mmCIF file of C-alpha atoms in Angstrom:
data_model
loop_
_atom_site.group_PDB
_atom_site.id
_atom_site.type_symbol
_atom_site.label_atom_id
_atom_site.label_comp_id
_atom_site.label_asym_id
_atom_site.label_seq_id
_atom_site.Cartn_x
_atom_site.Cartn_y
_atom_site.Cartn_z
ATOM 1 C CA MET A 26 -10.459 15.472 -15.960
ATOM 2 C CA LYS A 27 -13.248 15.829 -13.444
ATOM 3 C CA SER A 28 -12.277 17.198 -10.034
ATOM 4 C CA ASP A 29 -12.868 13.865 -8.260
ATOM 5 C CA VAL A 30 -10.636 12.038 -10.737
ATOM 6 C CA LYS A 31 -7.916 14.653 -10.335
ATOM 7 C CA LYS A 32 -8.129 14.450 -6.552
ATOM 8 C CA GLY A 33 -8.128 10.643 -6.561
ATOM 9 C CA THR A 34 -5.155 10.507 -8.933
ATOM 10 C CA LEU A 35 -3.176 12.989 -6.839
ATOM 11 C CA CYS A 36 -3.945 11.096 -3.624
ATOM 12 C CA ALA A 37 -2.872 7.751 -5.125
ATOM 13 C CA ILE A 38 0.365 9.249 -6.480
ATOM 14 C CA CYS A 39 1.244 11.004 -3.208
ATOM 15 C CA SER A 40 0.502 7.796 -1.326
ATOM 16 C CA ALA A 41 2.925 5.860 -3.541
ATOM 17 C CA LEU A 42 5.655 8.480 -3.115
ATOM 18 C CA VAL A 43 5.375 8.315 0.688
ATOM 19 C CA PHE A 44 5.334 4.498 0.672
ATOM 20 C CA GLY A 45 8.491 4.517 -1.439
ATOM 21 C CA LEU A 46 10.356 6.638 1.113
ATOM 22 C CA THR A 47 9.526 4.545 4.185
ATOM 23 C CA PRO A 48 11.748 1.495 3.410
ATOM 24 C CA VAL A 49 14.760 3.731 4.090
ATOM 25 C CA LEU A 50 13.592 4.204 7.680
ATOM 26 C CA ALA A 51 12.577 0.554 7.915
ATOM 27 C CA SER A 52 16.065 -0.642 6.970
ATOM 28 C CA ILE A 53 17.587 1.710 9.563
ATOM 29 C CA THR A 54 15.325 0.361 12.338
ATOM 30 C CA PHE A 55 16.164 -3.238 11.377
ATOM 31 C CA ASP A 56 19.870 -2.454 11.738
ATOM 32 C CA MET A 57 19.154 -1.019 15.205
ATOM 33 C CA GLY A 58 17.382 -4.087 16.614
ATOM 34 C CA SER A 59 13.856 -3.996 15.226
ATOM 35 C CA ASN A 60 12.344 -6.600 12.894
ATOM 36 C CA ALA A 61 9.489 -7.047 10.440
ATOM 37 C CA LEU A 62 6.859 -8.143 12.975
ATOM 38 C CA THR A 63 7.868 -5.389 15.415
ATOM 39 C CA LEU A 64 7.595 -2.768 12.698
ATOM 40 C CA THR A 65 4.209 -4.090 11.559
ATOM 41 C CA PHE A 66 2.909 -3.980 15.135
ATOM 42 C CA TYR A 67 4.174 -0.483 15.938
ATOM 43 C CA ARG A 68 3.259 0.891 12.518
ATOM 44 C CA ASN A 69 -0.372 0.246 13.340
ATOM 45 C CA THR A 70 -0.524 0.881 17.093
ATOM 46 C CA MET A 71 1.459 4.137 17.013
ATOM 47 C CA ALA A 72 -0.846 5.520 14.332
ATOM 48 C CA VAL A 73 -3.993 4.997 16.435
ATOM 49 C CA PRO A 74 -3.586 8.001 18.818
ATOM 50 C CA VAL A 75 -2.411 10.212 15.942
ATOM 51 C CA LEU A 76 -5.457 9.329 13.854
ATOM 52 C CA LEU A 77 -7.711 9.753 16.896
ATOM 53 C CA VAL A 78 -6.474 13.312 17.487
ATOM 54 C CA MET A 79 -6.898 14.156 13.802
ATOM 55 C CA LEU A 80 -10.448 12.774 13.815
ATOM 56 C CA LEU A 81 -11.355 14.705 16.962
ATOM 57 C CA VAL A 82 -9.949 17.925 15.483
ATOM 58 C CA ARG A 83 -12.053 17.325 12.378
ATOM 59 C CA LYS A 84 -15.056 16.546 14.646
ATOM 60 C CA ILE A 85 -15.730 13.209 12.938
ATOM 61 C CA ASP A 86 -18.242 10.928 14.651
ATOM 62 C CA LEU A 87 -16.301 7.813 15.732
ATOM 63 C CA ARG A 88 -19.352 5.592 15.977
ATOM 64 C CA ILE A 89 -19.730 2.778 13.433
ATOM 65 C CA ASN A 90 -22.511 0.270 12.885
ATOM 66 C CA ARG A 91 -22.187 -3.500 13.134
ATOM 67 C CA ARG A 92 -21.825 -3.983 9.389
ATOM 68 C CA GLU A 93 -18.975 -1.495 9.181
ATOM 69 C CA LEU A 94 -17.284 -3.056 12.212
ATOM 70 C CA VAL A 95 -17.390 -6.557 10.749
ATOM 71 C CA THR A 96 -16.233 -5.328 7.327
ATOM 72 C CA LEU A 97 -13.283 -3.380 8.727
ATOM 73 C CA ALA A 98 -12.274 -6.300 10.935
ATOM 74 C CA ALA A 99 -12.466 -8.720 8.008
ATOM 75 C CA ILE A 100 -10.384 -6.513 5.690
ATOM 76 C CA SER A 101 -7.803 -5.941 8.432
ATOM 77 C CA VAL A 102 -7.447 -9.562 9.528
ATOM 78 C CA ALA A 103 -7.729 -11.208 6.119
ATOM 79 C CA PHE A 104 -5.856 -8.726 3.921
ATOM 80 C CA SER A 105 -4.144 -5.748 5.563
ATOM 81 C CA ALA A 106 -2.270 -7.346 8.474
ATOM 82 C CA PRO A 107 -1.067 -10.449 6.544
ATOM 83 C CA THR A 108 0.268 -8.459 3.576
ATOM 84 C CA THR A 109 3.169 -6.788 5.353
ATOM 85 C CA TYR A 110 4.078 -9.827 7.423
ATOM 86 C CA ILE A 111 4.185 -12.371 4.602
ATOM 87 C CA LEU A 112 6.066 -9.942 2.342
ATOM 88 C CA TYR A 113 8.725 -9.433 5.008
ATOM 89 C CA ALA A 114 8.792 -13.212 5.551
ATOM 90 C CA ALA A 115 9.487 -13.701 1.826
ATOM 91 C CA TYR A 116 12.645 -11.590 2.190
ATOM 92 C CA ASP A 117 14.238 -14.386 4.249
ATOM 93 C CA TYR A 118 13.828 -16.855 1.378
ATOM 94 C CA ILE A 119 14.361 -14.983 -1.874
ATOM 95 C CA GLY A 120 15.643 -11.541 -0.897
ATOM 96 C CA VAL A 121 14.162 -8.078 -1.193
ATOM 97 C CA GLY A 122 14.563 -7.705 -4.973
ATOM 98 C CA LEU A 123 12.593 -10.713 -6.188
ATOM 99 C CA SER A 124 10.085 -10.393 -3.326
ATOM 100 C CA THR A 125 9.353 -6.785 -4.300
ATOM 101 C CA THR A 126 8.983 -7.708 -7.961
ATOM 102 C CA LEU A 127 6.477 -10.460 -7.175
ATOM 103 C CA HIS A 128 4.620 -8.301 -4.649
ATOM 104 C CA PHE A 129 4.134 -5.644 -7.313
ATOM 105 C CA LEU A 130 2.032 -8.092 -9.259
ATOM 106 C CA TYR A 131 -0.797 -6.800 -7.064
ATOM 107 C CA PRO A 132 -2.015 -4.233 -9.634
ATOM 108 C CA MET A 133 -2.493 -7.072 -12.127
ATOM 109 C CA PHE A 134 -4.293 -9.167 -9.501
ATOM 110 C CA THR A 135 -6.429 -6.150 -8.603
ATOM 111 C CA VAL A 136 -7.495 -5.585 -12.211
ATOM 112 C CA LEU A 137 -7.949 -9.340 -12.787
ATOM 113 C CA PHE A 138 -10.086 -9.884 -9.684
ATOM 114 C CA ALA A 139 -12.134 -6.756 -10.444
ATOM 115 C CA TRP A 140 -12.797 -8.187 -13.919
ATOM 116 C CA MET A 141 -13.620 -11.707 -12.692
ATOM 117 C CA LEU A 142 -15.640 -10.813 -9.606
ATOM 118 C CA PHE A 143 -17.161 -7.421 -10.409
ATOM 119 C CA LYS A 144 -17.251 -7.410 -14.222
ATOM 120 C CA GLN A 145 -14.918 -4.381 -14.488
ATOM 121 C CA LYS A 146 -13.284 -5.149 -17.820
ATOM 122 C CA PRO A 147 -9.950 -3.290 -18.225
ATOM 123 C CA ASP A 148 -9.320 -1.203 -21.336
ATOM 124 C CA LYS A 149 -6.248 -1.536 -23.565
ATOM 125 C CA VAL A 150 -4.513 1.480 -22.024
ATOM 126 C CA LYS A 151 -4.768 -0.002 -18.529
ATOM 127 C CA ILE A 152 -3.436 -3.372 -19.700
ATOM 128 C CA ILE A 153 -0.451 -1.809 -21.510
ATOM 129 C CA ALA A 154 0.266 0.443 -18.509
ATOM 130 C CA LEU A 155 0.268 -2.556 -16.181
ATOM 131 C CA MET A 156 2.658 -4.471 -18.434
ATOM 132 C CA LEU A 157 5.051 -1.513 -18.708
ATOM 133 C CA ALA A 158 4.981 -0.789 -14.983
ATOM 134 C CA THR A 159 5.522 -4.428 -14.026
ATOM 135 C CA SER A 160 8.468 -4.634 -16.426
ATOM 136 C CA GLY A 161 9.896 -1.494 -14.866
ATOM 137 C CA VAL A 162 9.592 -2.914 -11.348
ATOM 138 C CA ALA A 163 11.255 -6.141 -12.490
ATOM 139 C CA LEU A 164 14.207 -4.196 -13.904
ATOM 140 C CA ALA A 165 14.534 -2.073 -10.774
ATOM 141 C CA THR A 166 14.307 -4.805 -8.158
ATOM 142 C CA GLY A 167 14.477 -8.179 -9.835
ATOM 143 C CA ASN A 168 18.174 -9.013 -9.497
ATOM 144 C CA SER A 169 18.225 -12.191 -7.435
ATOM 145 C CA ASP A 170 19.822 -15.605 -7.652
ATOM 146 C CA SER A 171 17.481 -17.148 -5.113
ATOM 147 C CA PHE A 172 14.296 -18.845 -6.274
ATOM 148 C CA ALA A 173 13.138 -20.750 -3.186
ATOM 149 C CA LEU A 174 9.576 -21.927 -3.797
ATOM 150 C CA SER A 175 8.439 -20.973 -0.285
ATOM 151 C CA GLY A 176 9.599 -17.396 -0.777
ATOM 152 C CA ILE A 177 7.976 -17.123 -4.201
ATOM 153 C CA ILE A 178 4.667 -18.391 -2.807
ATOM 154 C CA LEU A 179 4.822 -15.901 0.084
ATOM 155 C CA ALA A 180 5.652 -12.940 -2.158
ATOM 156 C CA VAL A 181 2.858 -13.770 -4.616
ATOM 157 C CA ALA A 182 0.488 -14.288 -1.681
ATOM 158 C CA SER A 183 1.316 -10.767 -0.464
ATOM 159 C CA ALA A 184 0.309 -9.459 -3.895
ATOM 160 C CA VAL A 185 -2.991 -11.345 -3.703
ATOM 161 C CA THR A 186 -3.812 -10.133 -0.182
ATOM 162 C CA TYR A 187 -2.972 -6.524 -1.063
ATOM 163 C CA ALA A 188 -5.220 -6.736 -4.120
ATOM 164 C CA GLY A 189 -7.925 -8.045 -1.785
ATOM 165 C CA TYR A 190 -7.321 -5.071 0.516
ATOM 166 C CA LEU A 191 -7.783 -2.561 -2.323
ATOM 167 C CA LEU A 192 -10.921 -4.248 -3.655
ATOM 168 C CA GLY A 193 -12.262 -4.633 -0.130
ATOM 169 C CA ILE A 194 -12.139 -0.863 0.264
ATOM 170 C CA GLU A 195 -13.749 -0.261 -3.123
ATOM 171 C CA GLN A 196 -16.509 -2.862 -2.999
ATOM 172 C CA THR A 197 -17.717 -2.751 0.622
ATOM 173 C CA SER A 198 -19.299 -0.266 3.023
ATOM 174 C CA VAL A 199 -15.808 1.117 3.711
ATOM 175 C CA HIS A 200 -16.177 2.960 0.405
ATOM 176 C CA LYS A 201 -18.750 5.257 1.997
ATOM 177 C CA MET A 202 -16.876 5.845 5.265
ATOM 178 C CA ASP A 203 -14.570 8.722 6.072
ATOM 179 C CA SER A 204 -11.138 7.506 4.928
ATOM 180 C CA MET A 205 -9.297 8.526 8.097
ATOM 181 C CA LYS A 206 -11.976 6.965 10.274
ATOM 182 C CA ALA A 207 -11.729 3.695 8.349
ATOM 183 C CA MET A 208 -7.939 3.694 8.727
ATOM 184 C CA PHE A 209 -8.271 4.381 12.468
ATOM 185 C CA TYR A 210 -10.263 1.211 13.025
ATOM 186 C CA MET A 211 -8.153 -0.874 10.653
ATOM 187 C CA CYS A 212 -5.006 0.129 12.547
ATOM 188 C CA ILE A 213 -6.635 -1.065 15.772
ATOM 189 C CA PHE A 214 -7.623 -4.394 14.233
ATOM 190 C CA CYS A 215 -4.241 -4.882 12.538
ATOM 191 C CA GLY A 216 -2.353 -4.132 15.753
ATOM 192 C CA MET A 217 -4.486 -6.619 17.664
ATOM 193 C CA THR A 218 -4.069 -9.268 14.957
ATOM 194 C CA VAL A 219 -0.274 -8.973 14.860
ATOM 195 C CA SER A 220 -0.076 -8.979 18.667
ATOM 196 C CA LEU A 221 -2.172 -12.160 18.981
ATOM 197 C CA PHE A 222 -0.254 -13.828 16.158
ATOM 198 C CA ASP A 223 3.009 -13.132 17.989
ATOM 199 C CA LEU A 224 1.944 -14.525 21.382
ATOM 200 C CA PRO A 225 3.357 -18.054 20.861
ATOM 201 C CA ARG A 226 6.442 -16.711 19.053
ATOM 202 C CA GLY A 227 7.583 -13.666 21.000
ATOM 203 C CA ASN A 228 9.242 -11.977 18.022
ATOM 204 C CA ILE A 229 7.953 -8.469 18.721
ATOM 205 C CA VAL A 230 10.627 -6.354 20.388
ATOM 206 C CA TYR A 231 8.859 -4.075 22.866
ATOM 207 C CA ALA A 232 11.988 -2.609 24.507
ATOM 208 C CA LEU A 233 13.353 -0.494 21.652
ATOM 209 C CA GLU A 234 15.929 2.251 21.956
ATOM 210 C CA PRO A 235 14.495 5.809 21.951
ATOM 211 C CA LEU A 236 15.969 6.609 18.525
ATOM 212 C CA VAL A 237 14.478 3.429 17.042
ATOM 213 C CA LEU A 238 11.110 4.344 18.541
ATOM 214 C CA LEU A 239 11.384 7.801 16.996
ATOM 215 C CA TYR A 240 12.143 6.414 13.537
ATOM 216 C CA THR A 241 9.356 3.859 13.934
ATOM 217 C CA PHE A 242 6.915 6.599 14.968
ATOM 218 C CA ILE A 243 7.827 8.718 11.938
ATOM 219 C CA LEU A 244 7.360 5.688 9.679
ATOM 220 C CA SER A 245 4.068 4.833 11.362
ATOM 221 C CA VAL A 246 2.627 8.313 10.930
ATOM 222 C CA ALA A 247 3.886 8.569 7.338
ATOM 223 C CA ASN A 248 2.414 5.197 6.381
ATOM 224 C CA SER A 249 -0.743 4.662 8.393
ATOM 225 C CA ALA A 250 -1.824 8.239 9.145
ATOM 226 C CA PHE A 251 -1.072 9.660 5.706
ATOM 227 C CA ALA A 252 -0.100 7.230 2.907
ATOM 228 C CA TYR A 253 -2.809 4.649 3.634
ATOM 229 C CA VAL A 254 -5.439 7.335 4.171
ATOM 230 C CA LEU A 255 -4.504 8.925 0.847
ATOM 231 C CA LEU A 256 -4.638 5.506 -0.801
ATOM 232 C CA ILE A 257 -8.139 4.871 0.543
ATOM 233 C CA VAL A 258 -9.261 8.256 -0.812
ATOM 234 C CA GLY A 259 -7.693 7.378 -4.172
ATOM 235 C CA VAL A 260 -9.448 4.000 -4.325
ATOM 236 C CA LYS A 261 -12.784 5.583 -3.484
ATOM 237 C CA LEU A 262 -12.463 8.257 -6.185
ATOM 238 C CA ILE A 263 -10.796 6.443 -9.095
ATOM 239 C CA GLY A 264 -11.254 2.758 -8.291
ATOM 240 C CA ALA A 265 -8.903 0.050 -7.032
ATOM 241 C CA GLY A 266 -7.471 -0.756 -10.480
ATOM 242 C CA ASN A 267 -6.414 2.786 -11.319
ATOM 243 C CA ALA A 268 -5.120 3.400 -7.790
ATOM 244 C CA ALA A 269 -3.035 0.230 -8.055
ATOM 245 C CA ILE A 270 -1.440 1.456 -11.293
ATOM 246 C CA PHE A 271 -0.478 4.791 -9.731
ATOM 247 C CA SER A 272 0.910 2.888 -6.732
ATOM 248 C CA MET A 273 3.572 1.532 -9.075
ATOM 249 C CA LEU A 274 5.361 4.852 -8.520
ATOM 250 C CA GLU A 275 6.459 3.473 -5.152
ATOM 251 C CA PRO A 276 9.627 1.773 -6.510
ATOM 252 C CA VAL A 277 10.603 5.020 -8.291
ATOM 253 C CA SER A 278 10.292 6.879 -5.005
ATOM 254 C CA GLY A 279 12.287 4.113 -3.317
ATOM 255 C CA VAL A 280 15.097 4.365 -5.869
ATOM 256 C CA ILE A 281 15.282 8.148 -5.425
ATOM 257 C CA ALA A 282 15.282 7.794 -1.621
ATOM 258 C CA GLY A 283 18.070 5.223 -1.837
ATOM 259 C CA VAL A 284 20.187 7.589 -3.915
ATOM 260 C CA ILE A 285 19.581 10.604 -1.654
ATOM 261 C CA PHE A 286 19.636 9.060 1.826
ATOM 262 C CA LEU A 287 21.634 5.825 1.470
ATOM 263 C CA GLY A 288 24.143 6.908 -1.174
ATOM 264 C CA GLU A 289 23.087 4.172 -3.594
ATOM 265 C CA GLY A 290 24.073 4.406 -7.247
ATOM 266 C CA LEU A 291 21.710 4.911 -10.172
ATOM 267 C CA PRO A 292 22.805 2.507 -12.926
ATOM 268 C CA ALA A 293 21.318 2.691 -16.393
ATOM 269 C CA LEU A 294 19.019 -0.283 -15.741
ATOM 270 C CA LYS A 295 17.370 1.413 -12.772
ATOM 271 C CA LEU A 296 17.033 4.649 -14.702
ATOM 272 C CA ILE A 297 15.310 2.809 -17.573
ATOM 273 C CA SER A 298 13.014 1.054 -15.110
ATOM 274 C CA CYS A 299 11.991 4.391 -13.580
ATOM 275 C CA LEU A 300 11.219 5.800 -17.021
ATOM 276 C CA LEU A 301 9.073 2.762 -17.884
ATOM 277 C CA ILE A 302 7.074 3.160 -14.682
ATOM 278 C CA LEU A 303 6.643 6.903 -15.214
ATOM 279 C CA ILE A 304 5.393 6.308 -18.777
ATOM 280 C CA ALA A 305 2.999 3.636 -17.511
ATOM 281 C CA VAL A 306 1.605 5.920 -14.815
ATOM 282 C CA ALA A 307 1.230 8.797 -17.285
ATOM 283 C CA MET A 308 -0.821 6.714 -19.734
ATOM 284 C CA PRO A 309 -4.120 6.547 -17.772
ATOM 285 C CA ILE A 310 -3.728 10.200 -16.750
ATOM 286 C CA ILE A 311 -3.411 11.272 -20.393
ATOM 287 C CA LYS A 312 -6.298 9.003 -21.394
ATOM 288 C CA ASP A 313 -8.589 10.465 -18.710
ATOM 289 C CA ARG A 314 -7.622 13.972 -19.753
ATOM 290 C CA ASN A 315 -8.360 13.249 -23.432
ATOM 291 C CA ASP A 316 -11.667 11.621 -22.530
ATOM 292 C CA SER A 317 -12.588 14.682 -20.472
ATOM 293 C CA LEU A 318 -11.736 17.036 -23.326
ATOM 294 C CA HIS A 319 -13.740 14.856 -25.739
ATOM 295 C CA ASP A 320 -16.776 14.953 -23.423
ATOM 296 C CA GLU A 321 -16.592 18.736 -23.236
ATOM 297 C CA THR A 322 -16.641 19.019 -27.034
#
């Protein structure tokens, strides 16, 4: 594979692994008095100074033009900020398992929208990989007896908005920006959006215990300062569709984290689901490698 493809693949995979670990911390903070909207708010605002320091150390020019400002604001308000909130809202109706399964339809929506809007027709390998990975996610997280229509609509909507987020990065001027710089501004816009949305509701808990703040800070840095930045790099180098497929490793990482940190069991069904996802993720990697070897000969 070419170096850019290798780098993009590695970034997308590492991003998924980090994302899969963070729900462990999220569940701990919820038990200690936090909530979904609070976590969404702090996850963005706490990352801003961290990203700023990293940008200053790297001596990146923080100035952006009007087009970039409008694009980043639009992606943040329309896609990034709503995704987390509506996914967490779906949990109240249909539970985490079914919500997660429906949310992980986003790779299919990403590939579908890329095909419909940007004429990026998927190949057979990508289609089979998506089907295998989605089946694996369903096996891992799909045990639920609740099928409230409101929850189903919210969970599917989170998949659509996240697909829009990935394609927004790939198809706009954000694609040419420094990934960390783009994330810096999106965190600002997302934090502002969540804060304004909460004004009439008052659901954000600002007075958190020090330990909860520490866990939230760790989660914020892991997600916004690293995982999302890596994801943006992955999208820029290998495209939104391929990055979305590699993101399907997130449930595998989540299962492993649950076993290690929460003492959860690993029944045969979950083990099979992890294998399906791993096979699905390996398929485009093997295809790219074979294509590269064919080009060299």
